[in-house]
PDB file of C-alpha atoms in Angstrom:
ATOM      1  CA  GLN A 349      -4.161   2.674 -14.598  1.00 94.00           C
ATOM      2  CA  VAL A 350      -2.597   4.014 -11.436  1.00 93.00           C
ATOM      3  CA  GLN A 351      -3.451   7.580 -10.621  1.00 94.00           C
ATOM      4  CA  VAL A 352      -2.193   9.714  -7.754  1.00 96.00           C
ATOM      5  CA  VAL A 353      -3.796  13.093  -8.140  1.00 96.00           C
ATOM      6  CA  GLN A 354      -2.927  15.964  -5.856  1.00 97.00           C
ATOM      7  CA  SER A 355      -4.787  19.198  -5.297  1.00 96.00           C
ATOM      8  CA  GLY A 356      -4.511  22.178  -3.014  1.00 95.00           C
ATOM      9  CA  GLY A 357      -1.440  24.117  -2.047  1.00 92.00           C
ATOM     10  CA  GLY A 358      -0.595  27.647  -3.084  1.00 97.00           C
ATOM     11  CA  SER A 359       0.734  30.688  -1.280  1.00 97.00           C
ATOM     12  CA  VAL A 360      -0.007  31.950   2.197  1.00 98.00           C
ATOM     13  CA  GLN A 361       1.501  34.232   4.785  1.00 98.00           C
ATOM     14  CA  ALA A 362       3.255  32.878   7.844  1.00 98.00           C
ATOM     15  CA  GLY A 363       0.787  31.695  10.435  1.00 98.00           C
ATOM     16  CA  GLY A 364      -1.774  30.785   7.824  1.00 98.00           C
ATOM     17  CA  SER A 365      -3.221  27.439   6.787  1.00 98.00           C
ATOM     18  CA  LEU A 366      -3.457  25.354   3.664  1.00 98.00           C
ATOM     19  CA  LYS A 367      -4.931  21.959   2.863  1.00 98.00           C
ATOM     20  CA  LEU A 368      -3.655  19.380   0.414  1.00 98.00           C
ATOM     21  CA  SER A 369      -5.588  16.455  -1.026  1.00 97.00           C
ATOM     22  CA  CYS A 370      -4.380  13.274  -2.675  1.00 97.00           C
ATOM     23  CA  ALA A 371      -6.639  10.789  -4.439  1.00 96.00           C
ATOM     24  CA  ALA A 372      -4.999   7.464  -5.248  1.00 93.00           C
ATOM     25  CA  SER A 373      -6.571   4.793  -7.424  1.00 90.00           C
ATOM     26  CA  GLY A 374      -5.922   1.990  -9.872  1.00 88.00           C
ATOM     27  CA  TYR A 375      -3.793  -0.315  -7.760  1.00 89.00           C
ATOM     28  CA  VAL A 376      -4.074  -3.084  -5.222  1.00 88.00           C
ATOM     29  CA  SER A 377      -2.443  -1.803  -2.073  1.00 86.00           C
ATOM     30  CA  ARG A 378       0.097  -3.627   0.034  1.00 85.00           C
ATOM     31  CA  SER A 379      -0.974  -4.830   3.460  1.00 82.00           C
ATOM     32  CA  SER A 380      -0.111  -1.638   5.332  1.00 83.00           C
ATOM     33  CA  ASN A 381      -2.124   0.502   2.886  1.00 89.00           C
ATOM     34  CA  CYS A 382      -0.147   3.655   3.598  1.00 94.00           C
ATOM     35  CA  ILE A 383      -0.418   6.981   1.810  1.00 95.00           C
ATOM     36  CA  GLY A 384       1.417  10.110   2.818  1.00 96.00           C
ATOM     37  CA  TRP A 385       3.235  13.280   2.011  1.00 98.00           C
ATOM     38  CA  PHE A 386       6.828  14.173   1.396  1.00 98.00           C
ATOM     39  CA  ARG A 387       8.285  17.553   0.585  1.00 98.00           C
ATOM     40  CA  GLN A 388      11.400  18.898  -0.989  1.00 98.00           C
ATOM     41  CA  ALA A 389      12.635  22.455  -0.687  1.00 97.00           C
ATOM     42  CA  LEU A 390      15.175  23.985  -3.040  1.00 94.00           C
ATOM     43  CA  GLU A 391      18.619  22.499  -2.542  1.00 94.00           C
ATOM     44  CA  LYS A 392      17.419  20.316   0.308  1.00 96.00           C
ATOM     45  CA  ALA A 393      16.823  16.598   0.649  1.00 96.00           C
ATOM     46  CA  ARG A 394      13.379  15.106   0.431  1.00 97.00           C
ATOM     47  CA  GLU A 395      11.661  15.047   3.808  1.00 97.00           C
ATOM     48  CA  ALA A 396       8.863  12.850   5.091  1.00 98.00           C
ATOM     49  CA  VAL A 397       5.984  14.999   6.311  1.00 98.00           C
ATOM     50  CA  ALA A 398       3.170  12.678   7.331  1.00 98.00           C
ATOM     51  CA  VAL A 399       1.884   9.218   6.498  1.00 97.00           C
ATOM     52  CA  ILE A 400      -1.345   7.451   7.370  1.00 96.00           C
ATOM     53  CA  CYS A 401      -1.779   3.689   7.254  1.00 93.00           C
ATOM     54  CA  THR A 402      -5.110   1.930   7.402  1.00 85.00           C
ATOM     55  CA  GLY A 403      -3.506  -1.470   7.829  1.00 75.00           C
ATOM     56  CA  ASP A 404      -2.721  -0.812  11.492  1.00 76.00           C
ATOM     57  CA  GLY A 405      -4.460   2.537  11.950  1.00 78.00           C
ATOM     58  CA  THR A 406      -1.321   4.506  12.595  1.00 92.00           C
ATOM     59  CA  MET A 407      -0.231   7.982  11.606  1.00 96.00           C
ATOM     60  CA  TYR A 408       3.300   9.234  11.425  1.00 97.00           C
ATOM     61  CA  TYR A 409       4.575  12.795  11.432  1.00 98.00           C
ATOM     62  CA  GLY A 410       7.928  14.348  10.790  1.00 98.00           C
ATOM     63  CA  ASP A 411       9.375  16.158  13.784  1.00 97.00           C
ATOM     64  CA  SER A 412       9.233  19.528  12.051  1.00 97.00           C
ATOM     65  CA  VAL A 413       5.456  19.380  11.517  1.00 98.00           C
ATOM     66  CA  LYS A 414       4.208  17.652  14.668  1.00 97.00           C
ATOM     67  CA  GLY A 415       1.483  19.660  16.340  1.00 97.00           C
ATOM     68  CA  ARG A 416       0.920  21.823  13.265  1.00 98.00           C
ATOM     69  CA  PHE A 417      -0.030  19.410  10.473  1.00 98.00           C
ATOM     70  CA  THR A 418      -2.817  16.839  10.549  1.00 97.00           C
ATOM     71  CA  ILE A 419      -3.180  13.951   8.150  1.00 97.00           C
ATOM     72  CA  SER A 420      -6.538  12.271   7.592  1.00 95.00           C
ATOM     73  CA  ARG A 421      -8.078   9.846   5.187  1.00 92.00           C
ATOM     74  CA  ASP A 422     -11.380   9.068   3.519  1.00 91.00           C
ATOM     75  CA  ASN A 423     -11.080   5.330   2.991  1.00 86.00           C
ATOM     76  CA  ALA A 424     -14.110   5.094   0.747  1.00 88.00           C
ATOM     77  CA  LYS A 425     -12.463   7.486  -1.680  1.00 89.00           C
ATOM     78  CA  ASN A 426      -8.888   6.408  -0.919  1.00 87.00           C
ATOM     79  CA  THR A 427      -8.162  10.077  -0.519  1.00 93.00           C
ATOM     80  CA  VAL A 428      -5.740  11.555   1.961  1.00 96.00           C
ATOM     81  CA  TYR A 429      -5.765  15.097   3.272  1.00 97.00           C
ATOM     82  CA  LEU A 430      -3.032  17.157   4.851  1.00 98.00           C
ATOM     83  CA  GLN A 431      -4.226  20.084   6.917  1.00 98.00           C
ATOM     84  CA  MET A 432      -1.335  22.464   7.453  1.00 98.00           C
ATOM     85  CA  ASP A 433      -1.692  25.088  10.159  1.00 98.00           C
ATOM     86  CA  SER A 434       0.681  27.632  11.662  1.00 98.00           C
ATOM     87  CA  LEU A 435       2.732  27.596   8.503  1.00 98.00           C
ATOM     88  CA  THR A 436       6.198  29.117   8.499  1.00 98.00           C
ATOM     89  CA  PRO A 437       8.521  30.059   5.634  1.00 97.00           C
ATOM     90  CA  GLU A 438      10.458  26.871   6.435  1.00 97.00           C
ATOM     91  CA  ASP A 439       7.443  24.897   5.188  1.00 98.00           C
ATOM     92  CA  THR A 440       7.951  26.287   1.696  1.00 98.00           C
ATOM     93  CA  ALA A 441       8.562  23.332  -0.606  1.00 98.00           C
ATOM     94  CA  MET A 442       7.160  21.150  -3.324  1.00 98.00           C
ATOM     95  CA  TYR A 443       4.857  18.638  -1.675  1.00 98.00           C
ATOM     96  CA  TYR A 444       4.440  15.165  -3.112  1.00 98.00           C
ATOM     97  CA  CYS A 445       1.875  12.515  -2.328  1.00 98.00           C
ATOM     98  CA  ALA A 446       3.287   9.008  -2.028  1.00 97.00           C
ATOM     99  CA  ALA A 447       1.096   5.931  -2.171  1.00 95.00           C
ATOM    100  CA  ASP A 448       1.461   2.275  -1.333  1.00 93.00           C
ATOM    101  CA  LEU A 449       4.273   1.574   1.069  1.00 92.00           C
ATOM    102  CA  ASP A 450       6.146  -1.668   0.440  1.00 91.00           C
ATOM    103  CA  ASP A 451       5.680  -4.435   2.987  1.00 88.00           C
ATOM    104  CA  GLY A 452       8.411  -3.930   5.547  1.00 89.00           C
ATOM    105  CA  GLY A 453       9.142  -0.470   4.225  1.00 93.00           C
ATOM    106  CA  ARG A 454       9.775   2.543   6.389  1.00 95.00           C
ATOM    107  CA  TRP A 455       7.182   5.280   6.474  1.00 96.00           C
ATOM    108  CA  ASN A 456       9.799   8.005   6.173  1.00 96.00           C
ATOM    109  CA  ASN A 457      11.666   6.467   3.261  1.00 96.00           C
ATOM    110  CA  GLY A 458      10.322   7.717  -0.026  1.00 95.00           C
ATOM    111  CA  ALA A 459      12.035   4.931  -1.942  1.00 96.00           C
ATOM    112  CA  ASP A 460       9.724   2.430  -0.217  1.00 96.00           C
ATOM    113  CA  PHE A 461       6.605   3.932  -1.815  1.00 96.00           C
ATOM    114  CA  ARG A 462       5.500   2.697  -5.231  1.00 96.00           C
ATOM    115  CA  PHE A 463       3.491   5.575  -6.635  1.00 96.00           C
ATOM    116  CA  TRP A 464       3.852   9.337  -6.588  1.00 97.00           C
ATOM    117  CA  GLY A 465       1.743  12.356  -7.340  1.00 97.00           C
ATOM    118  CA  GLN A 466       2.720  15.187  -9.597  1.00 95.00           C
ATOM    119  CA  GLY A 467       3.725  17.565  -6.825  1.00 96.00           C
ATOM    120  CA  THR A 468       2.201  20.823  -5.658  1.00 96.00           C
ATOM    121  CA  GLN A 469       3.978  23.955  -4.545  1.00 97.00           C
ATOM    122  CA  VAL A 470       3.446  25.422  -1.102  1.00 98.00           C
ATOM    123  CA  THR A 471       4.914  28.870  -0.527  1.00 98.00           C
ATOM    124  CA  VAL A 472       4.834  30.607   2.841  1.00 98.00           C
ATOM    125  CA  SER A 473       5.876  34.232   2.959  1.00 98.00           C
ATOM    126  CA  PRO A 474       7.181  35.937   6.125  1.00 96.00           C
TER     127      PRO A 474
END
């Protein structure tokens, strides 16, 4: 049974930090073995935040979070973490963990990921 279980999130004031976790299990990953985070704010399109791939050791970040967010991974646990620093109200959104990127898929295209977490709200107040 595939499970993508998220934890973390919550509310913080601008300039603060939060950390998200995502534990994925129950599937045989594609060759790139990518897991990452997307977010969706009210009335806005889904946005790729960060993705980490053990297949080639690369990490990808959306332009809006570069230098502020850090993605990391515990391969033994197949768990991915998203450390979010210097948060701004513009980071307020529902954050979703996405697991298992299709071969040939694009890291910033949510439709190319097979499995999704339940979502966790991040709220940043001014």
